[in-house]
Short mmCIF file of C-alpha atoms in Angstrom, two decimals:
data_model
loop_
_atom_site.label_atom_id
_atom_site.label_comp_id
_atom_site.label_asym_id
_atom_site.label_seq_id
_atom_site.Cartn_x
_atom_site.Cartn_y
_atom_site.Cartn_z
CA MET I 843 27.56 21.10 0.95
CA GLU I 844 28.34 20.73 4.63
CA THR I 845 24.26 20.22 6.28
CA GLU I 846 23.41 19.66 10.34
CA ALA I 847 24.70 16.00 9.88
CA GLN I 848 27.52 15.83 9.00
CA THR I 849 28.65 18.40 11.93
CA GLN I 850 27.68 15.65 14.45
CA TYR I 851 25.67 12.37 13.10
CA SER I 852 25.56 8.08 14.90
CA PHE I 853 26.13 5.26 11.71
CA ARG I 854 24.72 2.29 13.14
CA MET I 855 25.92 -0.86 10.95
CA PRO I 856 25.13 -3.70 13.65
CA VAL I 857 24.43 -7.24 11.71
CA LYS I 858 27.17 -9.51 10.79
CA LEU I 859 28.31 -9.96 7.58
CA VAL I 860 29.45 -13.39 5.89
CA PHE I 861 30.12 -13.23 2.23
CA GLY I 862 30.82 -16.16 0.45
CA VAL I 863 29.95 -18.32 -3.22
CA GLY I 864 28.30 -21.33 -1.43
CA ALA I 865 27.45 -19.67 2.46
CA GLY I 866 24.23 -19.92 2.48
CA GLY I 867 24.85 -24.29 2.72
CA ASP I 868 25.60 -23.16 6.26
CA VAL I 869 23.21 -20.78 8.01
CA SER I 870 22.39 -23.84 10.96
CA ALA I 871 26.97 -22.19 11.85
CA GLU I 872 25.18 -18.93 12.01
CA MET I 873 22.11 -20.10 13.84
CA ALA I 874 24.28 -22.31 15.93
CA GLU I 875 25.57 -18.53 16.88
CA LEU I 876 22.99 -16.66 17.70
CA GLY I 877 21.69 -19.60 19.94
CA ARG I 878 18.31 -21.54 18.16
CA ARG I 879 17.88 -24.54 17.47
CA ARG I 880 14.37 -24.41 14.80
CA ALA I 881 14.07 -22.00 12.35
CA PHE I 882 11.42 -21.13 9.47
CA VAL I 883 13.16 -20.03 6.21
CA VAL I 884 11.02 -17.37 4.48
CA THR I 885 10.24 -17.08 0.21
CA ASP I 886 8.29 -17.18 -2.61
CA SER I 887 7.85 -19.16 -4.65
CA SER I 888 9.32 -18.46 -7.24
CA ILE I 889 12.78 -19.45 -5.08
CA ALA I 890 12.04 -22.11 -3.39
CA SER I 891 11.82 -23.65 -6.56
CA SER I 892 14.91 -22.23 -8.41
CA GLY I 893 17.06 -24.90 -7.46
CA SER I 894 20.26 -25.68 -5.74
CA ALA I 895 21.47 -23.19 -3.79
CA PHE I 896 18.52 -23.04 -2.00
CA ASP I 897 18.54 -26.27 -1.86
CA LYS I 898 21.67 -26.60 -0.24
CA LEU I 899 20.47 -23.21 1.67
CA ILE I 900 17.40 -26.19 3.14
CA LYS I 901 19.86 -28.92 3.45
CA GLY I 902 22.61 -27.45 5.07
CA LEU I 903 19.53 -26.65 7.46
CA GLY I 904 19.42 -30.79 8.13
CA PRO I 905 16.58 -31.04 11.50
CA ARG I 906 16.87 -27.12 12.31
CA LEU I 907 14.48 -26.29 9.14
CA ALA I 908 11.43 -25.44 11.33
CA GLY I 909 9.43 -24.43 7.92
CA VAL I 910 8.84 -22.96 4.79
CA PHE I 911 6.87 -20.41 4.32
CA LYS I 912 7.40 -19.14 -0.31
CA GLU I 913 4.12 -17.65 -0.29
CA VAL I 914 5.66 -13.86 -0.09
CA THR I 915 4.55 -11.81 -2.66
CA GLN I 916 5.49 -8.49 -4.66
CA ASP I 917 5.02 -5.52 -1.96
CA SER I 918 4.02 -8.29 0.22
CA GLY I 919 1.88 -6.65 3.09
CA PHE I 920 0.20 -6.93 6.94
CA GLU I 921 -1.57 -10.24 5.68
CA ILE I 922 1.11 -12.08 4.51
CA ILE I 923 3.06 -11.35 7.07
CA ASP I 924 0.35 -12.36 10.31
CA LYS I 925 -0.23 -15.20 8.01
CA ALA I 926 3.45 -16.53 8.23
CA ALA I 927 4.34 -14.94 11.94
CA ASN I 928 1.38 -17.76 13.28
CA MET I 929 3.00 -20.31 11.27
CA ALA I 930 5.77 -19.92 12.72
CA ALA I 931 4.68 -19.33 15.77
CA ASP I 932 2.61 -23.84 15.75
CA ALA I 933 6.43 -24.58 14.23
CA GLU I 934 8.27 -23.15 17.59
CA ALA I 935 10.50 -21.38 15.26
CA ASP I 936 13.34 -19.76 17.25
CA CYS I 937 14.23 -18.23 13.94
CA VAL I 938 13.92 -16.12 11.17
CA VAL I 939 15.39 -17.39 8.12
CA SER I 940 15.05 -14.32 4.63
CA VAL I 941 15.16 -15.98 1.13
CA GLY I 942 15.48 -13.20 -1.21
CA GLY I 943 14.45 -9.79 -2.50
CA GLY I 944 13.81 -6.48 -0.33
CA SER I 945 9.75 -8.23 0.00
CA VAL I 946 10.72 -10.98 1.45
CA ILE I 947 13.82 -9.69 3.82
CA ASP I 948 10.86 -6.65 5.04
CA THR I 949 8.68 -9.82 5.67
CA GLY I 950 10.72 -11.48 7.14
CA LYS I 951 11.72 -8.27 9.69
CA GLY I 952 8.21 -8.39 10.36
CA ILE I 953 7.16 -11.82 10.81
CA CYS I 954 9.81 -11.49 13.79
CA VAL I 955 7.92 -8.32 15.41
CA ALA I 956 5.16 -10.54 15.06
CA LEU I 957 6.48 -13.89 16.40
CA LYS I 958 7.89 -12.48 19.14
CA ASN I 959 5.21 -9.21 21.24
CA GLY I 960 2.50 -11.66 19.12
CA GLY I 961 -0.82 -9.50 18.04
CA SER I 962 -0.92 -8.17 14.19
CA ILE I 963 1.94 -6.50 12.62
CA ARG I 964 -0.49 -3.83 12.30
CA ASP I 965 -0.28 -4.01 16.17
CA HIS I 966 3.52 -2.81 16.28
CA MET I 967 4.37 -0.41 13.92
CA GLY I 968 5.88 3.02 14.10
CA VAL I 969 9.36 4.21 14.40
CA ASN I 970 12.11 2.64 17.82
CA ILE I 971 8.80 1.67 19.46
CA LEU I 972 10.69 -1.63 20.06
CA ALA I 973 12.06 -1.85 23.34
CA GLU I 974 14.21 -4.97 23.12
CA PRO I 975 16.08 -7.49 20.59
CA GLN I 976 13.49 -8.84 18.69
CA THR I 977 13.18 -13.09 16.57
CA PRO I 978 17.12 -13.21 15.29
CA HIS I 979 17.57 -12.59 11.87
CA ILE I 980 19.71 -14.51 9.19
CA VAL I 981 18.91 -12.97 6.27
CA LEU I 982 20.22 -14.32 2.48
CA PRO I 983 20.20 -11.65 -0.16
CA THR I 984 19.45 -12.72 -3.74
CA THR I 985 19.52 -10.12 -5.46
CA SER I 986 21.80 -6.87 -5.87
CA GLY I 987 19.12 -4.94 -4.52
CA THR I 988 17.39 -3.15 -1.81
CA GLY I 989 19.80 -4.02 1.21
CA SER I 990 17.46 -4.57 3.08
CA GLU I 991 19.83 -6.86 4.95
CA VAL I 992 21.44 -4.67 6.24
CA THR I 993 19.11 -1.53 7.03
CA ASN I 994 16.20 -1.32 10.00
CA VAL I 995 12.89 -0.49 7.65
CA ALA I 996 10.27 -3.21 6.66
CA VAL I 997 8.24 -1.49 3.77
CA ILE I 998 4.96 -2.55 4.36
CA TYR I 999 1.66 -3.07 2.25
CA ASP I 1000 -1.40 -1.54 3.23
CA SER I 1001 -4.00 -3.46 0.84
CA VAL I 1002 -6.40 -1.03 2.36
CA GLU I 1003 -5.09 2.66 2.40
CA LYS I 1004 -2.83 1.35 -0.82
CA ARG I 1005 0.08 2.71 0.37
CA LYS I 1006 3.21 1.41 2.13
CA LYS I 1007 4.03 2.23 5.02
CA ASN I 1008 7.18 1.58 7.18
CA LEU I 1009 8.79 0.17 9.99
CA LEU I 1010 11.43 1.76 11.50
CA ASP I 1011 12.97 0.07 14.52
CA HIS I 1012 16.70 0.21 15.55
CA HIS I 1013 16.05 -3.92 16.74
CA ILE I 1014 14.79 -4.79 13.53
CA TYR I 1015 18.39 -4.88 12.09
CA PRO I 1016 19.18 -8.57 10.93
CA ASN I 1017 21.07 -10.13 13.17
CA THR I 1018 23.61 -11.75 10.29
CA ALA I 1019 23.55 -11.16 6.88
CA VAL I 1020 24.96 -14.17 4.42
CA LEU I 1021 26.04 -13.36 1.57
CA ASP I 1022 26.41 -15.39 -1.55
CA PRO I 1023 26.34 -14.78 -5.18
CA GLU I 1024 25.48 -17.51 -5.93
CA PHE I 1025 21.24 -17.04 -5.52
CA LEU I 1026 22.10 -14.48 -7.41
CA VAL I 1027 23.78 -16.13 -10.81
CA GLY I 1028 20.45 -17.25 -13.03
CA LEU I 1029 18.59 -14.12 -11.65
CA PRO I 1030 16.95 -12.77 -15.42
CA GLN I 1031 18.34 -9.62 -17.18
CA ALA I 1032 15.12 -7.18 -16.45
CA VAL I 1033 15.25 -8.50 -11.64
CA THR I 1034 18.87 -7.91 -12.42
CA ALA I 1035 18.92 -4.14 -14.06
CA ALA I 1036 15.71 -3.30 -11.88
CA THR I 1037 17.48 -4.90 -8.66
CA GLY I 1038 21.00 -2.74 -9.54
CA MET I 1039 19.48 0.00 -10.52
CA ASP I 1040 17.88 0.42 -6.84
CA ALA I 1041 21.21 -0.15 -5.68
CA VAL I 1042 21.86 2.92 -7.56
CA THR I 1043 19.64 5.11 -6.18
CA HIS I 1044 20.20 4.18 -2.26
CA ALA I 1045 24.01 5.24 -2.68
CA ILE I 1046 23.07 8.23 -5.34
CA GLU I 1047 19.80 9.18 -2.22
CA ALA I 1048 22.75 8.41 0.45
CA LEU I 1049 24.49 11.36 -1.12
CA HIS I 1050 22.50 13.59 -0.82
CA SER I 1051 20.19 13.00 1.77
CA MET I 1052 19.97 16.18 3.79
CA MET I 1053 21.46 13.29 6.75
CA LYS I 1054 24.58 13.06 5.11
CA ASN I 1055 27.37 11.91 6.88
CA PRO I 1056 31.40 10.59 5.25
CA VAL I 1057 31.50 7.29 6.65
CA SER I 1058 27.75 7.52 3.81
CA ASP I 1059 29.20 9.42 1.78
CA ALA I 1060 32.77 6.34 1.56
CA LEU I 1061 30.01 4.15 1.69
CA ALA I 1062 27.73 4.96 -1.51
CA LEU I 1063 30.88 5.83 -3.53
CA GLN I 1064 32.76 2.29 -3.01
CA THR I 1065 28.92 1.24 -5.06
CA LEU I 1066 28.85 3.20 -7.36
CA GLY I 1067 32.42 2.62 -8.14
CA LEU I 1068 31.20 -1.01 -8.41
CA MET I 1069 27.71 -1.03 -10.03
CA ASN I 1070 29.84 1.00 -12.56
CA GLN I 1071 31.62 -1.87 -13.67
CA TRP I 1072 30.02 -4.81 -12.73
CA LEU I 1073 26.52 -3.90 -13.15
CA PRO I 1074 26.24 -3.99 -17.19
CA VAL I 1075 28.32 -7.80 -16.19
CA ALA I 1076 25.78 -9.30 -14.24
CA TRP I 1077 23.12 -8.14 -16.92
CA ALA I 1078 25.10 -9.52 -20.35
CA GLU I 1079 26.66 -12.32 -18.48
CA PRO I 1080 23.13 -13.51 -15.12
CA ALA I 1081 25.71 -16.29 -14.74
CA ASN I 1082 28.77 -14.53 -14.07
CA ILE I 1083 29.81 -15.06 -10.55
CA ALA I 1084 31.92 -12.51 -10.41
CA ALA I 1085 30.04 -10.05 -11.08
CA ARG I 1086 26.84 -10.72 -8.87
CA GLY I 1087 29.77 -10.71 -6.07
CA HIS I 1088 30.33 -7.47 -6.39
CA THR I 1089 27.18 -5.75 -7.65
CA LEU I 1090 26.02 -8.24 -4.57
CA VAL I 1091 28.56 -6.03 -1.95
CA ALA I 1092 27.28 -3.31 -3.43
CA SER I 1093 24.21 -3.24 -3.14
CA ASN I 1094 24.88 -4.35 0.21
CA LEU I 1095 27.18 -1.31 0.70
CA ALA I 1096 24.00 0.60 -0.47
CA GLY I 1097 21.60 -0.52 1.99
CA ALA I 1098 24.48 0.87 4.95
CA ALA I 1099 24.78 3.38 4.07
CA PHE I 1100 21.28 4.88 2.98
CA SER I 1101 20.53 2.73 6.47
CA ASN I 1102 22.01 5.85 7.79
CA ALA I 1103 21.60 8.98 5.98
CA MET I 1104 17.96 7.60 4.36
CA VAL I 1105 16.77 7.99 1.03
CA GLY I 1106 15.28 11.26 -0.44
CA LEU I 1107 11.96 12.20 -3.52
CA CYS I 1108 12.73 9.88 -5.38
CA HIS I 1109 12.08 6.16 -2.85
CA ALA I 1110 8.69 8.96 -1.76
CA ILE I 1111 7.84 8.94 -5.55
CA ALA I 1112 8.28 5.32 -6.38
CA HIS I 1113 7.10 3.86 -2.51
CA GLY I 1114 4.27 6.12 -4.96
CA LEU I 1115 4.84 4.82 -7.56
CA GLY I 1116 4.65 0.58 -5.67
CA GLY I 1117 1.46 1.75 -3.62
CA VAL I 1118 -1.12 3.03 -6.35
CA ALA I 1119 0.43 2.23 -9.19
CA ARG I 1120 2.04 -1.36 -8.56
CA VAL I 1121 5.41 -0.62 -10.19
CA PRO I 1122 8.50 -2.27 -9.37
CA HIS I 1123 10.90 -0.74 -6.74
CA GLY I 1124 13.65 -0.83 -8.56
CA LEU I 1125 12.23 0.17 -12.04
CA ALA I 1126 10.08 2.98 -10.63
CA ASN I 1127 13.73 3.73 -8.79
CA SER I 1128 15.18 3.89 -12.34
CA ILE I 1129 13.42 6.24 -13.83
CA ALA I 1130 11.95 8.70 -11.08
CA LEU I 1131 15.98 8.88 -10.59
CA PRO I 1132 17.93 11.32 -12.99
CA HIS I 1133 14.51 13.57 -12.66
CA VAL I 1134 14.52 13.76 -9.53
CA MET I 1135 18.32 15.01 -9.84
CA ARG I 1136 18.04 16.97 -12.44
CA PHE I 1137 14.84 18.42 -10.67
CA ASN I 1138 17.22 19.45 -6.65
CA LEU I 1139 20.35 20.30 -9.43
CA GLU I 1140 18.42 23.70 -9.19
CA VAL I 1141 18.85 23.93 -5.96
CA SER I 1142 21.94 23.09 -5.49
CA PRO I 1143 24.65 22.78 -8.35
CA GLY I 1144 27.87 20.57 -6.44
CA LEU I 1145 25.15 18.46 -5.42
CA TYR I 1146 26.95 15.81 -7.28
CA ASP I 1147 29.61 16.56 -7.68
CA GLN I 1148 31.38 13.85 -5.42
CA ALA I 1149 29.52 10.88 -7.67
CA ALA I 1150 30.88 12.42 -10.77
CA LYS I 1151 34.65 11.80 -9.79
CA ALA I 1152 33.30 8.52 -8.13
CA LEU I 1153 31.85 7.67 -11.95
CA GLY I 1154 34.81 9.37 -13.74
CA LEU I 1155 33.14 11.65 -15.59
CA SER I 1156 33.42 15.93 -15.68
CA ALA I 1157 30.63 17.45 -14.32
CA GLY I 1158 27.88 16.94 -11.57
CA GLU I 1159 25.43 18.15 -14.22
CA ASP I 1160 26.86 14.29 -15.91
CA VAL I 1161 26.06 11.89 -13.50
CA ALA I 1162 22.00 11.88 -14.05
CA GLY I 1163 23.11 11.20 -18.01
CA TRP I 1164 24.73 8.27 -16.19
CA VAL I 1165 22.15 6.89 -15.08
CA GLU I 1166 19.74 7.31 -17.59
CA GLY I 1167 22.78 5.24 -20.05
CA MET I 1168 22.55 2.32 -17.54
CA ALA I 1169 19.09 1.95 -17.65
CA ARG I 1170 19.22 2.16 -20.80
CA ARG I 1171 22.25 -0.33 -21.13
CA MET I 1172 20.56 -2.88 -19.49
CA GLU I 1173 16.79 -2.16 -21.39
CA LEU I 1174 14.73 -0.48 -18.76
CA PRO I 1175 11.97 1.62 -19.51
CA MET I 1176 12.99 5.19 -19.56
CA THR I 1177 9.07 6.60 -18.57
CA LEU I 1178 5.73 6.17 -16.25
CA LYS I 1179 4.06 5.71 -20.07
CA ASP I 1180 6.32 2.40 -20.73
CA ALA I 1181 6.34 1.00 -17.35
CA GLY I 1182 2.64 1.59 -18.10
CA VAL I 1183 1.75 4.06 -15.83
CA ALA I 1184 -1.47 5.86 -16.04
CA GLU I 1185 -1.31 8.66 -15.49
CA ASP I 1186 -3.96 9.95 -14.19
CA SER I 1187 -2.55 7.91 -11.27
CA LEU I 1188 -0.04 9.79 -11.38
CA VAL I 1189 -2.41 13.12 -8.24
CA GLU I 1190 -2.62 10.05 -6.23
CA VAL I 1191 1.45 8.56 -6.66
CA ALA I 1192 1.50 12.41 -5.54
CA GLU I 1193 -0.66 12.29 -1.84
CA ALA I 1194 0.88 8.87 -0.98
CA ALA I 1195 4.86 10.50 -1.83
CA MET I 1196 4.38 12.73 0.20
CA THR I 1197 2.87 10.91 3.39
CA ASP I 1198 6.42 9.18 2.70
CA GLY I 1199 9.47 9.58 4.88
CA ALA I 1200 11.97 9.60 2.60
CA ALA I 1201 10.41 12.78 0.97
CA LEU I 1202 11.72 14.45 3.88
CA TYR I 1203 15.27 14.71 3.87
CA ASN I 1204 15.80 15.21 0.50
CA PRO I 1205 18.39 18.69 -0.79
CA ARG I 1206 15.41 20.06 -2.06
CA PRO I 1207 12.48 20.12 0.56
CA VAL I 1208 9.35 20.61 -0.68
CA PHE I 1209 5.70 19.01 1.21
CA GLU I 1210 2.66 19.41 -0.61
CA PRO I 1211 1.72 17.14 -3.71
CA ASP I 1212 0.92 19.97 -5.69
CA GLU I 1213 4.28 21.08 -5.85
CA ILE I 1214 6.75 17.22 -7.78
CA MET I 1215 2.89 17.53 -9.84
CA PRO I 1216 5.24 18.61 -13.13
CA LEU I 1217 8.40 17.17 -11.94
CA LEU I 1218 5.56 13.28 -11.67
CA ARG I 1219 4.89 15.26 -15.34
CA LEU I 1220 8.02 14.83 -16.14
CA ILE I 1221 9.01 11.37 -14.89
CA TRP I 1222 5.77 9.73 -16.55
CA ALA I 1223 6.14 11.58 -20.75
CA GLY I 1224 9.93 11.66 -20.00
CA ASN I 1225 10.70 15.19 -20.76
CA MET Q 605 4.84 32.36 33.58
CA SER Q 606 7.05 29.99 33.73
CA HIS Q 607 5.98 26.37 34.93
CA LYS Q 608 7.90 23.53 35.64
CA PHE Q 609 8.43 20.46 33.17
CA PRO Q 610 7.00 17.88 32.52
CA SER Q 611 3.50 19.21 34.52
CA ASP Q 612 -0.18 18.98 33.67
CA ALA Q 613 0.19 23.19 34.12
CA TRP Q 614 3.23 22.93 32.22
CA THR Q 615 1.07 20.63 28.88
CA GLN Q 616 -1.59 23.52 29.54
CA SER Q 617 0.62 25.88 29.42
CA PHE Q 618 1.05 24.89 26.13
CA GLY Q 619 -2.12 23.97 25.15
CA ARG Q 620 -3.07 27.70 25.20
CA VAL Q 621 0.58 28.59 23.35
CA ILE Q 622 -0.64 26.07 20.22
CA ASN Q 623 -4.16 27.71 20.02
CA ALA Q 624 -2.61 31.42 20.80
CA SER Q 625 -0.71 30.46 17.85
CA ASP Q 626 -1.71 32.04 14.54
CA ASP Q 627 1.04 28.94 12.54
CA TYR Q 628 -0.83 26.49 13.68
CA LYS Q 629 -4.36 27.67 13.15
CA GLN Q 630 -3.40 27.18 9.48
CA ARG Q 631 -0.44 24.16 9.77
CA GLY Q 632 -2.27 22.19 11.18
CA LYS Q 633 -5.66 22.91 9.47
CA ASN Q 634 -6.00 19.29 8.07
CA TRP Q 635 -5.23 17.82 11.42
CA ARG Q 636 -7.98 14.75 12.38
CA ALA Q 637 -6.11 12.01 12.94
CA GLY Q 638 -6.67 12.44 16.42
CA ALA Q 639 -5.13 12.55 19.64
CA VAL Q 640 -1.24 13.15 20.87
CA SER Q 641 0.58 11.99 23.83
CA PHE Q 642 3.71 12.21 24.66
CA ILE Q 643 5.19 10.30 27.45
CA VAL Q 644 8.19 11.74 29.63
CA THR Q 645 10.67 8.76 31.20
CA ALA Q 646 11.83 8.53 34.30
CA ALA Q 647 14.40 10.19 35.94
CA PRO Q 648 15.23 10.00 38.78
CA GLU Q 649 18.70 11.97 38.36
CA VAL Q 650 16.01 15.12 38.15
CA GLY Q 651 13.66 13.70 40.73
CA MET Q 652 11.56 12.33 38.12
CA THR Q 653 10.01 9.43 39.10
CA GLN Q 654 7.62 7.51 37.99
CA ASP Q 655 7.10 8.35 33.70
CA PHE Q 656 4.57 11.22 33.09
CA GLY Q 657 2.10 11.41 30.48
CA MET Q 658 0.89 14.31 28.63
CA PHE Q 659 -2.37 14.19 26.15
CA LEU Q 660 -2.61 16.52 23.12
CA ASP Q 661 -6.15 16.42 22.14
CA LEU Q 662 -5.43 18.29 18.29
CA HIS Q 663 -8.33 18.56 16.31
CA GLU Q 664 -8.23 21.67 12.93
CA GLY Q 665 -5.44 23.59 13.85
CA GLU Q 666 -7.40 23.59 17.76
CA CYS Q 667 -6.05 22.05 21.07
CA ARG Q 668 -9.21 21.27 22.76
CA SER Q 669 -7.78 19.65 25.50
CA ALA Q 670 -4.29 19.53 26.78
CA ARG Q 671 -3.50 18.09 29.71
CA SER Q 672 -1.22 15.43 32.19
CA CYS Q 673 -2.46 11.74 31.74
CA ASP Q 674 -2.19 8.42 32.88
CA LEU Q 675 0.67 6.28 30.57
CA THR Q 676 -2.53 3.84 30.15
CA GLU Q 677 -4.88 6.51 28.83
CA ALA Q 678 -1.47 7.51 27.36
CA GLU Q 679 -1.23 4.25 25.38
CA LYS Q 680 -4.90 4.65 23.83
CA ALA Q 681 -4.18 8.02 21.63
CA PRO Q 682 -4.44 7.40 18.22
CA PHE Q 683 0.36 8.67 18.34
CA MET Q 684 2.04 8.53 20.87
CA ILE Q 685 5.71 10.25 21.02
CA ARG Q 686 8.09 8.99 24.60
CA ALA Q 687 11.19 10.17 25.09
CA GLU Q 688 13.55 10.18 27.75
CA TYR Q 689 13.69 13.93 29.82
CA GLY Q 690 17.21 15.33 28.12
CA TRP Q 691 15.21 14.84 24.48
CA TRP Q 692 12.34 16.65 25.66
CA LYS Q 693 14.27 19.21 26.67
CA SER Q 694 16.37 19.60 23.43
CA VAL Q 695 13.16 19.67 20.97
CA ILE Q 696 11.87 22.20 23.57
CA ARG Q 697 15.23 23.87 23.15
CA GLY Q 698 14.80 24.57 19.81
CA ASN Q 699 17.77 21.36 19.24
CA LEU Q 700 16.53 19.00 17.92
CA GLU Q 701 14.11 19.60 15.64
CA PRO Q 702 11.08 16.19 15.83
CA VAL Q 703 12.09 14.07 13.07
CA ARG Q 704 15.57 13.78 12.72
CA GLY Q 705 14.17 12.62 16.67
CA LEU Q 706 12.39 10.00 15.92
CA ILE Q 707 14.90 8.82 12.29
CA THR Q 708 17.48 8.13 15.57
CA GLY Q 709 15.55 6.33 18.16
CA LYS Q 710 15.29 9.34 20.03
CA LEU Q 711 12.28 9.89 20.35
CA LYS Q 712 9.82 6.39 19.84
CA LEU Q 713 6.14 7.07 18.21
CA LYS Q 714 3.75 4.26 18.10
CA GLY Q 715 1.18 5.26 15.27
CA ASP Q 716 1.28 6.06 11.97
CA LEU Q 717 3.92 7.19 10.75
CA THR Q 718 3.49 8.92 7.63
CA VAL Q 719 0.31 10.40 9.25
CA ILE Q 720 3.29 11.95 11.13
CA VAL Q 721 5.08 13.09 7.55
CA ARG Q 722 2.28 14.59 5.84
CA HIS Q 723 1.42 16.99 8.83
CA ILE Q 724 5.10 17.06 8.87
CA GLY Q 725 4.24 21.30 8.77
CA ALA Q 726 1.97 21.10 12.47
CA ALA Q 727 4.59 19.39 13.63
CA LYS Q 728 6.64 21.14 13.47
CA SER Q 729 4.58 23.38 14.45
CA LEU Q 730 3.88 22.16 17.52
CA ALA Q 731 7.36 21.46 18.89
CA GLU Q 732 7.79 25.76 17.47
CA CYS Q 733 4.95 25.81 20.74
CA ALA Q 734 6.82 24.06 23.41
CA SER Q 735 9.62 26.52 22.35
CA HIS Q 736 7.47 29.99 23.94
CA VAL Q 737 6.35 27.80 26.54
CA GLU Q 738 7.92 29.28 29.76
CA THR Q 739 9.31 26.05 31.30
CA ILE Q 740 11.76 25.51 34.16
CA PHE Q 741 13.27 22.93 33.72
CA LEU Q 742 13.40 19.95 36.10
CA ASP Q 743 17.71 20.29 35.91
CA GLU Q 744 17.48 23.75 36.47
CA ALA Q 745 14.77 24.48 38.87
#
């Protein structure tokens, strides 16, 4: 399939990557390169108390540490960002160091914007409206899932509207991503599985997006190969540093892929599920992805042939089954019902999904909530 | 009658085309999110020395008002889209799909993207209407 985007495209990846076991202990060097002196560290309480890798980071920052904010929650929202930005301003921070998964990193992006421009992050929501580079941002991902360390989007929860909103801007790409596998050692199996499936979803959706291009394809296919080989190992052996490193790189590649190619209907549904039913993002993607793939295959039969080849499968139709096999092998819930989602929330999920920009790039166009209700019921029940 | 783009006359003509469009009446019938402003950033190379603002008061499939405006007023609209002259020309010519323009940074949106996405049909219909305005582009005048 050749889309308009494949014949005319651009590809951005302005983030410096630093990979290495123990690299998190040397963030000061990255700050110095950016000309920064005072780091405001953003994380969650669990990471802050997780021990060696985080402690090494804090110790390495030494006098450059301006403060630590550890109140980020799953899918954190406007209020948390505003609170943290005020604290960062009071601490006279001149850069933000985010240590965590997608929620932490996206919170960090929001803080960088609010810190630079003042006011509430609500005042700065939009698409590419920022006129200049924002507060410098160094990111240390602690899951191999989000890829947010190399993306230009922050997903922010609006507790008033019970909906996830996107801040999309080329000026919110982090400056530096420090990929240190030590931060992933000991990650619980369920989190490893769900976040890993999030990265798999990024790769698959980058491959089927209407904005796909040869560069994003290459990154996405490499992601699938790495995840196929190493995600089950990382899940089974949480302390396997090689597996953690490979999956961390895989999620990073997928992030770069989807940041340019965009995602699709699966993410729109996952965002809806996150906002309405508070289903963790990776888990929502994992459950929805095979069903969305089959939904897309109905109108575009060759859609997953590239992915099948990368995975050593004989046909594109087998890739959805491969996704289910990975999820099952890692003991993830296979249906929304099993994940505890109430069936009567599906209408609201459909409404929310149809406000999500991700849906615009799905290869099978959908515009109205009614169009995806049968699909959502299938995702809920699993058959 | 043709009008120079951008100009107050072009904006008013745009409003008339919108109100003559059955497609927009249908696809925009649920739009209750308020006014939309457009800013064409200054382009001295085509004789535009200052940014130019346009203000559309859209409601339930109707354009209640269409006129040029100053930048302060444009900033107050719930949705403001800003772009360089050349990208607006591409949109009007039908060569740049508006959402793709947003995502790729050619068009810049201040406001809630989710609302635009929910009314994507209306947004596309507006772009279609723009392409039907008889336009004289400054660089072709």
